[in-house]
Coordinates of C-alpha atoms in Angstrom, one line a residue:
M1020 CA -6.7 60.6 12.0
R1021 CA -3.7 61.9 13.9
Y1022 CA -4.9 60.5 17.3
L1023 CA -5.9 57.2 15.6
L1024 CA -2.3 56.9 14.3
L1025 CA -0.9 57.7 17.8
T1026 CA -3.1 55.1 19.2
L1027 CA -2.1 52.7 16.9
L1028 CA 1.8 53.5 17.5
L1029 CA 0.9 52.8 21.2
L1030 CA -0.9 49.7 20.9
S1031 CA 1.1 47.8 18.1
P1032 CA 3.9 47.0 20.9
A1033 CA 1.5 45.2 22.8
V1034 CA 0.3 43.4 19.9
L1035 CA 3.4 42.5 18.6
A1036 CA 4.3 41.1 21.8
Q1037 CA 3.4 37.4 22.8
T1038 CA 3.8 34.6 25.2
T1039 CA 5.3 31.9 24.2
L1040 CA 6.2 28.3 25.6
R1041 CA 9.7 26.4 25.4
L1042 CA 9.3 22.7 27.0
T1043 CA 13.0 21.4 28.5
G1044 CA 13.9 18.5 30.1
L1045 CA 12.2 15.5 27.7
S1046 CA 13.0 13.8 24.6
G1047 CA 11.7 11.0 22.6
E1048 CA 8.1 9.7 22.6
L1049 CA 7.8 11.5 26.1
E1050 CA 8.3 14.6 24.5
D1051 CA 6.6 14.4 21.3
N1052 CA 3.0 13.5 23.5
V1053 CA 3.7 16.6 25.3
K1054 CA 4.0 18.6 22.7
L1055 CA 0.7 17.5 21.0
F1056 CA -0.9 18.8 24.4
L1057 CA 0.9 22.0 23.9
D1058 CA 0.2 22.4 20.1
R1059 CA -3.8 22.5 21.1
Y1060 CA -3.1 26.1 22.5
A1061 CA -3.9 28.7 20.1
A1062 CA -1.4 31.8 20.0
G1063 CA -4.3 34.0 21.6
E1064 CA -4.8 31.7 24.4
I1065 CA -1.4 31.6 25.8
S1066 CA -0.8 34.0 28.7
T1067 CA 1.1 34.6 31.7
S1068 CA -1.7 34.5 34.4
L1069 CA -1.4 32.0 37.1
R1070 CA -5.0 30.5 36.0
F1071 CA -3.4 29.8 32.7
Q1072 CA -0.2 28.4 34.3
A1073 CA -2.6 25.9 36.2
R1074 CA -4.0 24.8 33.1
L1075 CA -0.8 24.1 31.1
E1076 CA 0.3 22.0 34.1
Q1077 CA -2.5 20.0 34.4
D1078 CA -2.2 19.1 30.6
I1079 CA 1.1 18.1 30.8
A1080 CA 1.0 16.2 34.0
Q1081 CA -1.8 14.7 32.0
A1082 CA 0.4 14.0 28.9
M1083 CA 3.1 12.5 30.9
Q1084 CA 0.3 9.9 33.0
A1085 CA -0.8 8.8 29.6
L1086 CA 2.6 7.5 29.2
G1087 CA 2.9 5.7 32.6
Y1088 CA 5.0 8.8 34.6
Y1089 CA 2.7 9.7 37.3
H1090 CA 5.6 11.5 39.5
S1091 CA 6.6 14.1 37.3
E1092 CA 8.1 17.5 38.4
I1093 CA 7.0 20.9 36.5
T1094 CA 8.5 23.6 36.6
I1095 CA 7.0 27.0 34.9
T1096 CA 9.3 30.3 34.9
L1097 CA 8.2 33.6 33.5
Q1098 CA 11.1 35.0 31.3
S1099 CA 11.3 38.4 29.3
T1100 CA 12.4 37.8 25.4
R1101 CA 14.3 40.2 23.2
Q1102 CA 11.1 41.3 21.5
N1103 CA 9.6 42.6 24.3
G1104 CA 7.9 39.8 25.1
S1105 CA 7.7 36.9 27.6
R1106 CA 8.2 33.1 27.4
L1107 CA 6.9 30.3 29.7
L1108 CA 10.0 28.3 30.2
I1109 CA 8.5 24.7 31.3
Q1110 CA 11.0 22.2 32.8
V1111 CA 9.7 19.0 33.3
T1112 CA 11.6 16.2 35.4
P1113 CA 9.7 12.7 34.4
G1114 CA 10.9 10.7 37.8
E1115 CA 10.1 7.2 38.1
P1116 CA 7.5 5.4 35.7
I1117 CA 4.6 3.1 36.9
R1118 CA 5.2 -0.2 35.7
I1119 CA 3.1 -3.2 35.3
T1120 CA 3.2 -5.8 38.1
E1121 CA 0.6 -8.0 37.4
T1122 CA -1.5 -9.2 34.3
D1123 CA -4.5 -11.0 33.7
I1124 CA -5.7 -11.2 30.0
Q1125 CA -7.7 -14.5 29.2
L1126 CA -9.0 -15.6 25.6
L1127 CA -12.4 -17.6 25.7
G1128 CA -14.2 -18.8 23.1
D1129 CA -13.1 -20.5 19.4
A1130 CA -10.7 -17.8 19.7
A1131 CA -8.4 -19.5 22.0
T1132 CA -7.1 -22.0 19.6
D1133 CA -7.0 -19.6 16.9
P1134 CA -3.3 -19.0 15.7
E1135 CA -3.7 -15.8 14.7
F1136 CA -5.1 -14.5 18.1
Q1137 CA -2.2 -16.4 19.6
N1138 CA 0.0 -14.1 17.7
L1139 CA -1.6 -11.1 18.9
L1140 CA -1.3 -11.7 22.4
R1141 CA 2.5 -11.2 22.1
Q1142 CA 1.6 -7.8 21.6
A1143 CA 0.2 -7.8 25.1
P1144 CA 0.9 -5.4 28.0
Q1145 CA 3.5 -7.5 30.2
V1146 CA 4.6 -7.7 33.4
G1147 CA 7.7 -5.2 34.1
Q1148 CA 6.6 -2.9 30.9
V1149 CA 6.0 0.8 31.8
V1150 CA 2.2 1.5 31.8
H1151 CA 0.9 3.2 28.6
H1152 CA -2.3 3.9 28.1
G1153 CA -2.0 4.5 24.6
R1154 CA -0.6 0.8 24.1
Y1155 CA -3.2 -0.7 26.0
D1156 CA -6.1 1.0 24.0
S1157 CA -4.5 -0.1 21.1
F1158 CA -4.4 -3.5 22.1
K1159 CA -7.7 -4.2 23.0
S1160 CA -9.0 -2.3 19.4
A1161 CA -6.5 -4.9 17.5
L1162 CA -8.4 -7.7 19.4
N1163 CA -11.8 -6.1 18.7
S1164 CA -10.7 -5.6 14.9
L1165 CA -9.2 -9.1 14.8
A1166 CA -12.5 -10.5 15.6
Q1167 CA -14.6 -8.8 13.0
R1168 CA -12.0 -9.9 10.3
R1169 CA -11.9 -13.3 11.3
G1170 CA -15.9 -13.8 11.6
Y1171 CA -16.1 -13.8 15.7
F1172 CA -19.0 -11.2 15.3
D1173 CA -20.4 -11.9 18.9
A1174 CA -17.2 -11.1 20.4
R1175 CA -17.0 -8.8 23.0
F1176 CA -14.9 -8.1 26.5
S1177 CA -16.6 -9.6 29.8
L1178 CA -13.7 -7.5 31.8
Q1179 CA -11.4 -4.5 30.8
R1180 CA -9.8 -2.6 33.5
L1181 CA -6.5 -1.1 34.1
E1182 CA -5.7 0.0 37.3
V1183 CA -2.9 2.3 38.4
A1184 CA -2.1 2.5 42.2
P1185 CA 0.8 5.8 41.8
S1186 CA 1.6 5.5 45.6
R1187 CA 2.8 2.2 45.0
R1188 CA 4.1 2.6 41.7
Q1189 CA 1.9 -0.3 40.3
A1190 CA -0.4 -0.9 37.7
F1191 CA -2.8 -3.9 37.0
V1192 CA -4.1 -5.2 33.3
R1193 CA -7.5 -7.2 33.7
L1194 CA -8.8 -8.4 29.9
H1195 CA -11.0 -11.2 29.4
F1196 CA -12.1 -11.2 25.8
D1197 CA -14.7 -13.9 25.0
S1198 CA -15.0 -14.3 21.1
G1199 CA -17.9 -16.7 21.2
Q1200 CA -18.0 -19.0 18.1
R1201 CA -16.6 -18.1 14.6
Y1202 CA -19.0 -17.6 11.7
R1203 CA -18.5 -19.5 8.6
F1204 CA -19.4 -18.9 4.5
G1205 CA -22.4 -19.7 3.5
E1206 CA -23.3 -19.5 0.0
V1207 CA -22.4 -16.8 -2.4
R1208 CA -25.8 -15.2 -4.3
F1209 CA -25.0 -12.9 -7.8
S1210 CA -27.4 -10.9 -8.8
G1211 CA -27.4 -7.8 -11.9
S1212 CA -24.9 -9.8 -13.8
Q1213 CA -24.9 -10.7 -17.7
I1214 CA -22.3 -13.5 -17.0
A1215 CA -22.9 -17.8 -16.6
P1216 CA -23.2 -18.0 -13.0
E1217 CA -20.8 -21.0 -13.6
R1218 CA -18.0 -18.5 -14.8
L1219 CA -18.3 -16.1 -11.7
S1220 CA -18.1 -19.0 -9.3
S1221 CA -14.5 -20.1 -10.3
L1222 CA -14.2 -16.6 -8.8
V1223 CA -14.7 -17.2 -5.2
P1224 CA -11.6 -17.8 -3.2
F1225 CA -13.4 -19.8 -0.5
Q1226 CA -16.0 -23.0 -0.4
P1227 CA -19.3 -22.8 1.5
D1228 CA -18.9 -23.2 5.6
A1229 CA -15.4 -22.6 5.2
P1230 CA -14.4 -20.2 8.3
Y1231 CA -15.6 -16.4 7.5
L1232 CA -12.1 -14.2 6.6
A1233 CA -12.8 -10.6 5.4
T1234 CA -9.7 -10.2 3.2
Q1235 CA -11.2 -13.4 1.5
L1236 CA -14.4 -10.7 0.3
G1237 CA -11.5 -8.2 -0.9
E1238 CA -10.1 -11.2 -2.9
L1239 CA -13.7 -12.0 -4.4
N1240 CA -14.2 -8.2 -5.2
Q1241 CA -10.6 -7.8 -6.6
A1242 CA -11.3 -10.2 -8.7
L1243 CA -14.7 -9.3 -10.3
A1244 CA -12.9 -6.0 -10.8
N1245 CA -10.1 -7.6 -13.1
T1246 CA -12.3 -9.3 -15.5
N1247 CA -13.2 -5.6 -16.7
W1248 CA -17.4 -7.1 -17.2
F1249 CA -19.0 -5.0 -14.6
S1250 CA -19.3 -0.9 -14.1
S1251 CA -20.1 -1.6 -10.4
I1252 CA -19.4 -4.2 -7.8
L1253 CA -20.8 -4.3 -4.2
V1254 CA -19.9 -7.3 -1.9
T1255 CA -21.9 -7.6 0.9
A1256 CA -22.0 -10.5 4.3
S1257 CA -26.1 -10.9 4.5
T1258 CA -26.1 -10.3 8.1
E1259 CA -30.3 -10.7 8.0
A1260 CA -30.3 -14.2 6.2
I1261 CA -27.8 -16.2 8.8
D1262 CA -28.5 -19.3 9.8
Q1263 CA -26.6 -21.5 12.2
R1264 CA -23.6 -18.9 12.1
L1265 CA -23.6 -19.3 8.1
L1266 CA -22.9 -15.9 6.8
P1267 CA -24.6 -15.7 3.5
I1268 CA -22.4 -13.6 0.9
D1269 CA -24.4 -11.4 -1.8
V1270 CA -22.9 -10.1 -4.5
E1271 CA -24.6 -7.2 -6.6
L1272 CA -23.3 -6.4 -10.0
A1273 CA -24.0 -4.2 -13.1
P1274 CA -22.7 -4.9 -16.6
R1275 CA -20.0 -2.7 -17.9
K1276 CA -20.7 -1.0 -21.5
R1277 CA -20.5 -3.4 -24.0
N1278 CA -18.3 -0.8 -25.6
S1279 CA -15.4 1.3 -24.1
I1280 CA -13.0 3.9 -26.0
E1281 CA -9.6 5.3 -24.3
T1282 CA -7.1 7.9 -26.0
G1283 CA -3.5 8.7 -24.9
I1284 CA -1.2 11.0 -26.1
G1285 CA 2.7 11.9 -26.5
F1286 CA 5.2 14.0 -27.8
S1287 CA 9.0 14.2 -28.8
D1288 CA 10.8 16.2 -30.6
D1289 CA 11.8 13.3 -33.0
V1290 CA 9.3 11.6 -34.0
G1291 CA 6.4 14.5 -33.2
A1292 CA 3.0 13.7 -31.7
R1293 CA 1.8 10.3 -30.9
I1294 CA -2.3 9.4 -30.8
K1295 CA -3.4 6.2 -29.5
L1296 CA -7.0 4.7 -29.3
N1297 CA -8.0 1.9 -27.8
W1298 CA -11.5 0.1 -28.5
L1299 CA -12.6 -2.7 -25.6
K1300 CA -15.6 -4.8 -26.1
P1301 CA -15.2 -6.0 -22.4
W1302 CA -17.4 -9.0 -22.9
L1303 CA -19.2 -10.5 -26.1
N1304 CA -21.3 -13.3 -24.5
D1305 CA -22.3 -14.8 -21.4
R1306 CA -18.9 -16.9 -21.3
G1307 CA -16.9 -13.7 -20.6
H1308 CA -15.2 -13.4 -24.1
S1309 CA -13.6 -9.9 -24.9
L1310 CA -12.3 -8.2 -27.4
N1311 CA -9.5 -5.4 -28.0
S1312 CA -8.5 -3.3 -30.6
K1313 CA -5.3 -0.7 -30.5
L1314 CA -4.4 2.1 -33.1
A1315 CA -1.3 4.3 -32.7
L1316 CA -0.5 6.6 -35.1
S1317 CA 3.1 8.6 -35.5
Q1318 CA 5.0 10.3 -37.9
A1319 CA 7.5 7.4 -37.0
E1320 CA 4.9 4.3 -36.9
Q1321 CA 1.5 3.1 -37.6
S1322 CA 0.0 0.3 -36.2
I1323 CA -3.3 -1.7 -35.5
E1324 CA -3.8 -4.3 -33.2
A1325 CA -6.9 -6.8 -32.5
A1326 CA -6.8 -9.1 -29.5
Y1327 CA -9.3 -11.8 -28.6
R1328 CA -9.3 -13.3 -25.5
L1329 CA -11.0 -16.9 -24.1
P1330 CA -11.3 -17.1 -20.5
L1331 CA -11.0 -20.8 -19.3
E1332 CA -12.3 -22.4 -16.2
S1333 CA -10.7 -20.3 -13.4
V1334 CA -11.5 -16.6 -15.2
A1335 CA -9.5 -14.7 -13.1
T1336 CA -6.0 -16.1 -13.8
D1337 CA -6.1 -18.7 -17.1
F1338 CA -7.0 -17.7 -20.6
W1339 CA -6.6 -17.9 -24.1
Q1340 CA -5.7 -14.9 -26.5
L1341 CA -5.5 -14.5 -30.2
Q1342 CA -3.7 -11.5 -31.4
Y1343 CA -2.9 -9.8 -34.9
G1344 CA -1.0 -7.0 -35.4
L1345 CA 0.0 -4.5 -38.6
R1346 CA 2.8 -2.0 -38.2
N1347 CA 4.5 0.4 -40.7
R1348 CA 7.5 2.0 -39.8
D1349 CA 9.3 4.8 -41.6
Y1350 CA 12.0 6.4 -39.3
Q1351 CA 15.5 6.9 -39.6
D1352 CA 17.2 4.2 -41.7
T1353 CA 14.1 1.7 -41.0
R1354 CA 11.6 1.2 -43.3
S1355 CA 9.5 -2.0 -42.8
I1356 CA 5.9 -3.1 -42.9
E1357 CA 5.4 -5.8 -40.0
S1358 CA 3.1 -8.4 -39.5
N1359 CA 2.2 -10.3 -36.4
L1360 CA 0.2 -13.4 -35.7
A1361 CA 0.2 -14.9 -32.3
L1362 CA -2.0 -17.6 -30.0
E1363 CA -1.3 -16.8 -26.3
R1364 CA -1.7 -19.2 -23.5
H1365 CA -2.1 -16.9 -19.9
W1366 CA -1.4 -18.2 -16.2
L1367 CA -1.6 -16.2 -13.0
L1368 CA 0.9 -18.4 -10.8
R1369 CA 0.3 -18.6 -7.1
N1370 CA 3.5 -16.1 -6.2
D1371 CA 1.5 -13.2 -8.4
W1372 CA 3.6 -13.8 -11.7
Y1373 CA 2.1 -14.1 -15.0
R1374 CA 3.2 -16.8 -17.3
T1375 CA 2.4 -16.4 -21.2
A1376 CA 3.4 -19.2 -23.6
S1377 CA 2.9 -18.2 -27.1
I1378 CA 3.6 -19.0 -30.6
R1379 CA 4.3 -16.1 -33.3
W1380 CA 4.6 -15.9 -36.6
L1381 CA 6.0 -12.7 -37.8
Y1382 CA 6.4 -11.4 -41.5
E1383 CA 8.3 -8.3 -42.0
D1384 CA 9.4 -6.9 -45.5
Y1385 CA 11.7 -4.3 -44.8
T1386 CA 14.7 -1.8 -45.8
Q1387 CA 17.4 -1.5 -42.8
A1388 CA 20.0 0.9 -44.1
D1389 CA 21.6 -0.5 -47.5
Q1390 CA 19.8 -3.9 -46.9
E1391 CA 16.4 -4.6 -48.5
D1392 CA 15.1 -8.1 -47.6
N1393 CA 11.5 -9.7 -46.4
S1394 CA 11.7 -12.4 -43.5
S1395 CA 9.3 -14.9 -42.7
L1396 CA 9.7 -16.4 -38.6
I1397 CA 7.6 -18.6 -36.7
M1398 CA 8.8 -18.3 -32.7
P1399 CA 7.4 -20.1 -30.0
G1400 CA 8.3 -18.2 -26.5
I1401 CA 7.5 -18.4 -23.0
S1402 CA 7.8 -14.9 -20.2
F1403 CA 7.4 -14.0 -16.8
S1404 CA 5.8 -10.8 -15.5
R1405 CA 4.7 -9.6 -12.4
S1406 CA 3.3 -5.8 -11.6
R1407 CA 2.8 -4.4 -8.1
Q1408 CA 1.9 -1.2 -6.9
T1409 CA 0.5 0.7 -4.0
G1410 CA -1.4 3.4 -5.0
S1411 CA -2.5 5.2 -8.2
G1412 CA -1.8 7.9 -10.4
M1413 CA 1.8 8.3 -8.9
P1414 CA 2.0 5.0 -6.5
S1415 CA 4.4 5.7 -3.2
R1416 CA 5.7 2.0 -4.1
A1417 CA 5.6 0.0 -7.6
D1418 CA 7.9 -2.6 -8.9
R1419 CA 7.7 -4.2 -12.3
L1420 CA 9.7 -7.3 -13.8
L1421 CA 9.6 -9.1 -17.0
L1422 CA 11.6 -11.6 -18.3
G1423 CA 11.0 -13.0 -21.8
I1424 CA 12.5 -15.6 -24.1
E1425 CA 11.8 -16.8 -28.1
V1426 CA 12.9 -19.0 -30.0
S1427 CA 13.6 -19.8 -33.9
D1428 CA 14.7 -22.3 -36.2
Q1429 CA 14.9 -23.1 -39.4
S1430 CA 13.7 -26.9 -38.9
W1431 CA 10.3 -25.7 -38.3
G1432 CA 9.9 -23.3 -41.7
S1433 CA 11.5 -20.4 -39.9
A1434 CA 14.2 -18.4 -42.1
A1435 CA 16.8 -17.8 -39.4
S1436 CA 17.5 -19.8 -36.4
F1437 CA 18.3 -17.5 -33.1
V1438 CA 17.0 -17.3 -29.4
R1439 CA 16.0 -13.9 -28.4
L1440 CA 16.2 -12.9 -24.4
R1441 CA 14.4 -9.7 -23.3
G1442 CA 13.9 -8.1 -19.9
R1443 CA 13.1 -5.4 -18.1
A1444 CA 12.8 -3.8 -14.4
G1445 CA 11.7 -1.0 -12.5
Y1446 CA 11.1 0.0 -9.1
I1447 CA 9.7 3.1 -7.4
D1448 CA 9.9 3.9 -3.8
S1449 CA 9.1 6.8 -1.5
F1450 CA 10.5 8.6 1.3
G1451 CA 8.5 10.4 3.4
D1452 CA 5.6 12.5 1.4
R1453 CA 7.7 14.6 -0.8
H1454 CA 10.5 12.4 -2.0
R1455 CA 10.1 9.6 -5.0
L1456 CA 12.9 7.5 -6.9
V1457 CA 12.4 5.8 -10.2
S1458 CA 14.7 3.7 -11.7
R1459 CA 14.5 1.4 -14.7
L1460 CA 16.5 -1.6 -16.2
D1461 CA 16.1 -2.7 -20.1
G1462 CA 18.1 -4.9 -21.4
G1463 CA 18.0 -8.1 -24.5
A1464 CA 20.0 -10.1 -26.6
V1465 CA 20.1 -11.9 -29.9
L1466 CA 22.3 -15.5 -29.8
M1467 CA 23.4 -17.6 -32.8
E1468 CA 22.6 -15.5 -35.2
A1469 CA 24.5 -12.3 -37.2
V1470 CA 22.2 -8.9 -37.4
D1471 CA 22.0 -8.6 -40.9
N1472 CA 19.6 -12.0 -41.1
L1473 CA 17.1 -10.4 -38.7
P1474 CA 14.3 -8.1 -39.6
P1475 CA 14.5 -4.8 -37.8
S1476 CA 12.0 -5.5 -35.3
L1477 CA 13.9 -8.1 -33.8
R1478 CA 16.9 -6.0 -33.6
F1479 CA 18.0 -3.7 -30.9
F1480 CA 17.9 0.2 -30.7
A1481 CA 18.2 2.8 -28.2
G1482 CA 17.2 6.1 -27.6
G1483 CA 13.9 8.2 -27.1
D1484 CA 11.7 8.9 -23.8
N1485 CA 11.4 4.8 -22.4
N1486 CA 14.8 4.1 -22.1
L1487 CA 17.6 7.2 -23.1
R1488 CA 16.6 10.4 -23.1
G1489 CA 18.3 13.1 -24.5
Y1490 CA 19.0 11.4 -28.0
A1491 CA 16.5 10.7 -30.8
Y1492 CA 14.1 7.9 -30.8
E1493 CA 16.1 4.4 -31.6
S1494 CA 19.0 6.3 -33.1
V1495 CA 21.6 4.7 -30.9
S1496 CA 23.2 1.5 -32.5
P1497 CA 25.8 0.3 -34.4
R1498 CA 25.9 2.1 -38.0
N1499 CA 27.6 0.8 -41.6
Q1500 CA 30.5 2.4 -43.2
D1501 CA 27.7 4.9 -44.7
G1502 CA 27.0 6.1 -41.0
E1503 CA 23.6 4.4 -41.3
L1504 CA 21.9 2.8 -38.4
I1505 CA 21.7 -0.9 -38.6
G1506 CA 20.6 -2.4 -35.1
G1507 CA 22.4 -4.4 -32.6
R1508 CA 22.3 -7.7 -31.2
Y1509 CA 22.7 -6.6 -28.1
M1510 CA 21.1 -3.6 -25.7
A1511 CA 21.2 -2.3 -22.2
T1512 CA 20.1 0.8 -20.8
A1513 CA 19.9 2.2 -17.1
S1514 CA 18.0 4.8 -15.8
L1515 CA 17.8 6.9 -12.3
E1516 CA 15.4 9.3 -11.5
Y1517 CA 14.7 11.6 -8.2
Q1518 CA 11.5 13.5 -7.7
Y1519 CA 10.6 15.9 -5.5
R1520 CA 7.0 17.2 -4.5
V1521 CA 6.4 21.1 -5.1
T1522 CA 2.9 21.0 -4.0
G1523 CA -0.3 18.8 -4.5
N1524 CA 0.0 16.2 -7.1
W1525 CA 2.7 18.4 -9.0
W1526 CA 6.4 17.1 -8.6
L1527 CA 9.9 18.1 -10.1
A1528 CA 12.3 15.7 -11.3
T1529 CA 15.8 15.2 -12.3
F1530 CA 17.1 12.3 -14.0
A1531 CA 20.4 10.4 -15.3
D1532 CA 20.1 7.8 -18.1
Y1533 CA 23.0 5.5 -19.4
G1534 CA 23.0 2.7 -22.2
S1535 CA 23.9 1.6 -25.3
A1536 CA 23.1 -0.8 -28.4
W1537 CA 25.8 -3.2 -29.8
T1538 CA 26.6 -5.7 -32.0
K1539 CA 30.5 -5.9 -30.8
T1540 CA 31.7 -3.6 -28.5
P1541 CA 29.0 -1.0 -26.7
D1542 CA 29.5 2.3 -27.3
W1543 CA 28.0 3.7 -23.8
K1544 CA 25.7 6.9 -24.1
K1545 CA 24.9 9.4 -21.5
G1546 CA 21.8 11.6 -21.2
V1547 CA 20.9 13.7 -18.3
G1548 CA 17.8 16.5 -17.5
F1549 CA 15.4 17.8 -15.4
G1550 CA 11.6 17.4 -16.3
V1551 CA 7.8 18.3 -14.6
R1552 CA 5.1 15.5 -13.3
W1553 CA 1.5 15.8 -12.6
G1554 CA 0.1 12.7 -11.1
S1555 CA -3.2 12.4 -12.7
P1556 CA -5.9 10.6 -12.2
I1557 CA -5.5 8.1 -15.3
G1558 CA -1.7 8.3 -14.5
A1559 CA 1.7 10.2 -14.3
V1560 CA 2.0 12.9 -17.4
R1561 CA 5.6 13.3 -17.6
I1562 CA 7.2 16.5 -19.1
D1563 CA 11.5 15.7 -19.6
F1564 CA 14.0 18.4 -21.0
A1565 CA 17.1 16.0 -22.0
W1566 CA 20.6 16.5 -23.0
G1567 CA 22.7 13.8 -24.9
L1568 CA 26.3 14.1 -23.2
D1569 CA 27.5 11.8 -25.9
A1570 CA 25.9 13.0 -28.8
E1571 CA 26.8 15.3 -31.3
G1572 CA 26.4 18.8 -30.3
K1573 CA 24.8 17.8 -27.4
P1574 CA 21.5 18.6 -28.7
F1575 CA 18.2 19.1 -26.4
Q1576 CA 15.6 16.9 -26.3
L1577 CA 11.9 17.4 -25.4
H1578 CA 9.8 14.6 -24.1
F1579 CA 5.9 14.2 -23.2
S1580 CA 4.2 11.0 -22.2
L1581 CA 1.1 9.9 -20.3
G1582 CA 1.0 6.5 -18.6
P1583 CA 2.4 4.5 -16.0
E1584 CA 6.2 5.1 -15.2
L1585 CA 7.3 1.5 -15.4

């Protein structure tokens, strides 16, 4: 044992002493490319031997030549380090680069008149540029890729050559790309569908004999997915049935189950647990009608809602919806039973905005603070909304906008005359892989009517996990002389949140909220806190610990929620 210990002590300096590499003389892209080559060496491969130094010099020269520097001077010096190890100091002087002195780039076939290929030619290697092997290969790949996306399936290079004459410091690029004829869309054939063919045909974004475009196949796939009618969708170009460069499109579909159930949960200190149940019948007949029923339960509110959707000729973008909902509220100073019946017409506009025109009948029997009343209102309205995102779960980028207006007037049988405005905006952006910003704005206003003539569902309250954390649910609003909440004519809240990825799909968050609900003068409230986020497959799971800075005693609130952040 004593001899073994002595042997280990003698060997340990040799084991600990490793040879390292240090690169000097380069910056920018040159430095990055050489380091890519050096990073391929494992620690155990690096040595001070002349053989390794020759290999090292050869690899660095190759990395420099890939970016057009064929006359680099490479000096390798052996140095000792304080840790009784050694270091190879690599000094690289790039020298003068090789520049392109002649190009011969030709587009042949139908692509010669295609505007997309003309745009791509602007990225081609140019005379006077430093020769760059990576950009040359990338340009060739871009030509092939564009040809496949735009239906030039017979495209090929009849000539492809990059010639470099290091002694003359010259390079010559010769590329002849023959695209051949462009293919066109043939007929679209659906199989396995439970929906009438004429309904499906309205989803096809192209006409037969139109020039092929791969993105339009993606649009067709997305349009079919948005209907919620199918459990699987496979869109393929049938290369075995090509006739005169007409490419038939086969769409294999499998019906979605006739019943789908989704659940959701939430929690906050003030209203306790919240449970949501969504029962969807995605298709009822071959015309694609659907029924969606929702049940939401919490200590403060209980609601049930059903919506019947009737797609129109353009089933992906236009539909009618008949909706009825019943809600009971008993929380804070509000007690109400609310009944809503609405008829809605939905359009998807060309700029990705949804437009919804509606007429809603609202009957509400309520007690708000010291006021007991009921109200029957008929309110036509219109809204515009848009939602976009990149990625799922916790998207790297997303934005959501909603603008809406409803009008009520006694001349058509309503109990009050007013205009109600509503707006929401949200934005998510990412910086690198570890940093996210989430911002939200929420606002509303009631014009031409006093608050005490409105039912509670049309008044404005702030507070809770959706707009002003650190305050109890809907606890921020004007109060009467007895200190009871009465709701406001106006509401505005803002939230800014920073998130940092700790590991995987787990994030830490810190946030600040600001807002108020008021009738005459706003009493602005501030809330701050921190939280934990988990990007689950079904959406973001959020736990927030929040403090209301302007609340009595600065109380602490715990919020738990599941679903989209905007």
